[in-house]
Amino acid sequence: MAQLIKKIKGTEDILPRDSYKWQFVEKVLADEARVFGFKEIRTPVFEQTALFVRGVGEGTDVVQKEMYTFETKGGESLPLRPEGTAGSARALLEHALVNEGLPIKANYFTTCYRYEKPQAGRQREFHQFGMEVYGANSPLSDAELICAGASIFERLQLKNLRLEINSIGCPKCRAEYHRALKEYFESKKENLCGTCHSRLEKNPMRILDCKSPICKEIAKDAPKIIDFLCEDCESHFSAVKTYLDAAEVKYTVNPSIVRGLDYYTNTVFEFIAEGIGAQSTVCGGGRYNGLIEELGGNPLPALGFAIGLERLLMVMEAQGIEIPAPDKPVLYIAALGKEAEINAFKTVKTLREAGLEAHFDIVGRGLKAQMKYADKIGAKFTLVLGDNEIAEQKAQLKNMETSEKTEIRLGENFMQDFMAILLASENKFN
Ligand code: ATP
Ligand code: MG
């Protein structure tokens, strides 16, 4: 026998028995995006390397270590997208979306690829839902975006979720901060990890995001950006907080949040869940006013967030949040004999045209096995068709829950009889 082919390390299958959970969450996300005025954007899975080097930042872990790159037949090396923002920013510029009026609000559902050590809540292919706003600089837009995130988690009934916010200032206030940070880390240099040594040279703020426990410990006492904010950044942050208070969105200010991507400015935030272990950040986002210019456009303020869907589903599962199971099929028709089979085929077709899930035997099972299958898929009703039923154009419709049998006409009267029985049974349960 040929050897079985296994999935690639760090990837996961979403199986038919579980996909309804994803569909449920995606529907809530899409619906929240809609009420907040967002429209979906879909961009390619691979882009030019320069997009992420410039858009995400050369010194970031994502670009330095995690990018998934493949070689095309033409010998060009292209990365699979590690995140959703850079692609949507590129599309905005390429299609001059600013001409369509500001702000532009776009949301996305994407797969992302990062070469990381696979573990619970950390995969090499994973899914993100993101919301992006372009052309809004008011602190109201920060508050509105954070509010959209909070509203999503509320609708999904997540508990014990912490919203942590911070401001990482603008390049102006950051210059002074970098100096202070560098000075601090220089004095602790011998204990920092190898990667942080090079971070110290290129971008000391990245050290604050290091996952190594020793670096984390050292970073605890590092100077805080929040103490270095310029007047504008300070008043922006203070207004964001005022608006969040007004919207009754609870948050804590965590001066250690800096986010892992280079393009962030001013507001940054994370939603953190309890009880799912180390990978507890389900959503990360903030403002990135420098991004569009970095990608060659005219300066345009921007902000957004991304939710990791695997982590979101993990939290929901850990918290026992019930996701409504899909509707059961309304009917299974067991057919015996050629004529009955054709009748079953046609009847099922009529039901499906009316938007109802109906089944009949397509694998050639005997009656007993067919009924067992009907039970397994949870069909609400079953109908057995044999020569007699076809001859008389009548059959017994069995309610699988109550075992009650009702006579039903076949042929053109079938739908009318069936719908009446189905509706009566549903009313009984409600
Ligand atoms: P982390 O610090 O956990 O690595 P990050 O800062 O790299 O997260 P972002 O780039 O902000 O994450 O991505 C937004 C969200 O996407 C994260 O909050 C998380 O929920 C999810 N995410 C990021 N990387 C992965 C991954 N490798 N596998 C699954 N989900 C991920
Ligand atoms: Mg990461």
mmCIF file of N, CA and C and ligand atoms in Angstrom, residues 62 66 83 114 116 121-124 126-128 209 211 259-261 264 270 279 281-285 306-308 310-311, ligand 1:
data_model
loop_
_atom_site.group_PDB
_atom_site.id
_atom_site.type_symbol
_atom_site.label_atom_id
_atom_site.label_comp_id
_atom_site.label_asym_id
_atom_site.label_seq_id
_atom_site.Cartn_x
_atom_site.Cartn_y
_atom_site.Cartn_z
ATOM 1 N N VAL A 62 8.865 38.982 12.613
ATOM 2 C CA VAL A 62 8.090 38.472 11.481
ATOM 3 C C VAL A 62 8.949 38.467 10.212
ATOM 4 N N GLU A 66 10.391 34.863 10.627
ATOM 5 C CA GLU A 66 9.174 34.071 10.481
ATOM 6 C C GLU A 66 8.611 34.014 9.064
ATOM 7 N N GLU A 83 0.815 38.527 7.569
ATOM 8 C CA GLU A 83 -0.245 39.291 8.243
ATOM 9 C C GLU A 83 -1.080 39.997 7.181
ATOM 10 N N ARG A 114 3.635 32.035 9.172
ATOM 11 C CA ARG A 114 4.821 32.464 9.928
ATOM 12 C C ARG A 114 5.585 31.215 10.354
ATOM 13 N N GLU A 116 7.163 29.608 12.766
ATOM 14 C CA GLU A 116 7.308 29.670 14.222
ATOM 15 C C GLU A 116 7.328 28.251 14.772
ATOM 16 N N GLY A 121 -2.129 27.226 19.987
ATOM 17 C CA GLY A 121 -2.343 28.649 19.739
ATOM 18 C C GLY A 121 -1.244 29.306 18.927
ATOM 19 N N ARG A 122 -0.308 28.514 18.426
ATOM 20 C CA ARG A 122 0.743 29.070 17.576
ATOM 21 C C ARG A 122 0.994 28.093 16.427
ATOM 22 N N GLN A 123 0.573 28.477 15.248
ATOM 23 C CA GLN A 123 0.711 27.610 14.082
ATOM 24 C C GLN A 123 1.545 28.300 13.006
ATOM 25 N N ARG A 124 1.876 27.518 11.978
ATOM 26 C CA ARG A 124 2.621 28.113 10.861
ATOM 27 C C ARG A 124 1.660 28.628 9.800
ATOM 28 N N PHE A 126 -2.159 30.063 10.009
ATOM 29 C CA PHE A 126 -3.264 30.360 10.923
ATOM 30 C C PHE A 126 -4.181 31.387 10.275
ATOM 31 N N HIS A 127 -5.280 31.669 10.941
ATOM 32 C CA HIS A 127 -6.303 32.546 10.347
ATOM 33 C C HIS A 127 -6.448 33.836 11.145
ATOM 34 N N GLN A 128 -6.575 34.914 10.434
ATOM 35 C CA GLN A 128 -6.831 36.200 11.084
ATOM 36 C C GLN A 128 -8.066 36.857 10.493
ATOM 37 N N ASP A 209 9.575 43.278 23.369
ATOM 38 C CA ASP A 209 8.649 42.280 22.840
ATOM 39 C C ASP A 209 9.278 40.880 22.835
ATOM 40 N N LYS A 211 10.463 37.199 23.742
ATOM 41 C CA LYS A 211 9.734 36.163 24.486
ATOM 42 C C LYS A 211 10.627 35.464 25.518
ATOM 43 N N ARG A 259 3.740 45.899 20.847
ATOM 44 C CA ARG A 259 3.362 45.197 19.624
ATOM 45 C C ARG A 259 4.595 44.770 18.828
ATOM 46 N N GLY A 260 4.407 43.710 18.045
ATOM 47 C CA GLY A 260 5.545 43.102 17.365
ATOM 48 C C GLY A 260 5.872 43.666 15.990
ATOM 49 N N LEU A 261 5.081 44.583 15.487
ATOM 50 C CA LEU A 261 5.325 45.081 14.135
ATOM 51 C C LEU A 261 5.801 46.532 14.203
ATOM 52 N N TYR A 264 3.633 50.516 14.030
ATOM 53 C CA TYR A 264 2.721 51.121 15.002
ATOM 54 C C TYR A 264 3.183 52.504 15.490
ATOM 55 N N GLU A 270 -4.226 45.353 23.108
ATOM 56 C CA GLU A 270 -4.368 43.899 22.999
ATOM 57 C C GLU A 270 -5.564 43.450 23.817
ATOM 58 N N GLN A 279 -0.246 31.425 24.958
ATOM 59 C CA GLN A 279 -0.655 32.216 23.774
ATOM 60 C C GLN A 279 -2.008 32.863 24.072
ATOM 61 N N THR A 281 -2.982 36.201 23.841
ATOM 62 C CA THR A 281 -3.457 37.403 23.148
ATOM 63 C C THR A 281 -4.315 36.988 21.959
ATOM 64 N N VAL A 282 -5.603 37.315 22.021
ATOM 65 C CA VAL A 282 -6.476 36.936 20.908
ATOM 66 C C VAL A 282 -6.552 38.025 19.855
ATOM 67 N N CYS A 283 -6.235 39.250 20.262
ATOM 68 C CA CYS A 283 -6.374 40.354 19.321
ATOM 69 C C CYS A 283 -5.304 41.393 19.603
ATOM 70 N N GLY A 284 -4.674 41.877 18.555
ATOM 71 C CA GLY A 284 -3.682 42.920 18.727
ATOM 72 C C GLY A 284 -3.877 43.982 17.665
ATOM 73 N N GLY A 285 -3.677 45.220 18.062
ATOM 74 C CA GLY A 285 -3.854 46.260 17.051
ATOM 75 C C GLY A 285 -3.364 47.605 17.531
ATOM 76 N N ALA A 306 -5.990 42.860 14.422
ATOM 77 C CA ALA A 306 -6.196 41.511 13.893
ATOM 78 C C ALA A 306 -6.513 40.564 15.042
ATOM 79 N N ILE A 307 -7.484 39.701 14.789
ATOM 80 C CA ILE A 307 -7.853 38.675 15.767
ATOM 81 C C ILE A 307 -7.348 37.338 15.233
ATOM 82 N N GLY A 308 -6.670 36.571 16.068
ATOM 83 C CA GLY A 308 -6.256 35.223 15.678
ATOM 84 C C GLY A 308 -7.426 34.278 15.887
ATOM 85 N N GLU A 310 -7.800 30.967 15.468
ATOM 86 C CA GLU A 310 -7.562 29.728 16.217
ATOM 87 C C GLU A 310 -7.628 30.014 17.720
ATOM 88 N N ARG A 311 -6.968 31.103 18.120
ATOM 89 C CA ARG A 311 -6.962 31.438 19.557
ATOM 90 C C ARG A 311 -8.350 31.807 20.035
HETATM 91 P P1 ATP B 1 2.438 36.798 19.508
HETATM 92 O O1 ATP B 1 3.070 37.815 20.405
HETATM 93 O O2 ATP B 1 1.504 35.857 20.224
HETATM 94 O O3 ATP B 1 3.422 36.106 18.612
HETATM 95 P P2 ATP B 1 1.945 38.717 17.467
HETATM 96 O O4 ATP B 1 2.225 40.000 18.110
HETATM 97 O O5 ATP B 1 2.995 38.089 16.606
HETATM 98 O O6 ATP B 1 1.465 37.630 18.565
HETATM 99 P P3 ATP B 1 0.063 39.842 15.607
HETATM 100 O O7 ATP B 1 1.034 39.910 14.512
HETATM 101 O O8 ATP B 1 -0.378 41.082 16.263
HETATM 102 O O9 ATP B 1 0.575 38.785 16.684
HETATM 103 O O10 ATP B 1 -1.223 39.038 15.110
HETATM 104 C C1 ATP B 1 -2.526 39.254 15.658
HETATM 105 C C2 ATP B 1 -3.080 38.002 16.293
HETATM 106 O O11 ATP B 1 -2.879 36.862 15.458
HETATM 107 C C3 ATP B 1 -2.391 37.601 17.582
HETATM 108 O O12 ATP B 1 -2.905 38.332 18.665
HETATM 109 C C4 ATP B 1 -2.769 36.144 17.680
HETATM 110 O O13 ATP B 1 -4.082 35.995 18.171
HETATM 111 C C5 ATP B 1 -2.725 35.695 16.260
HETATM 112 N N1 ATP B 1 -1.467 35.026 15.930
HETATM 113 C C6 ATP B 1 -0.247 35.576 15.703
HETATM 114 N N2 ATP B 1 0.660 34.645 15.402
HETATM 115 C C7 ATP B 1 0.001 33.443 15.415
HETATM 116 C C8 ATP B 1 0.381 32.086 15.155
HETATM 117 N N3 ATP B 1 1.613 31.763 14.806
HETATM 118 N N4 ATP B 1 -0.570 31.129 15.272
HETATM 119 C C9 ATP B 1 -1.841 31.441 15.626
HETATM 120 N N5 ATP B 1 -2.262 32.693 15.878
HETATM 121 C C10 ATP B 1 -1.362 33.693 15.766
#
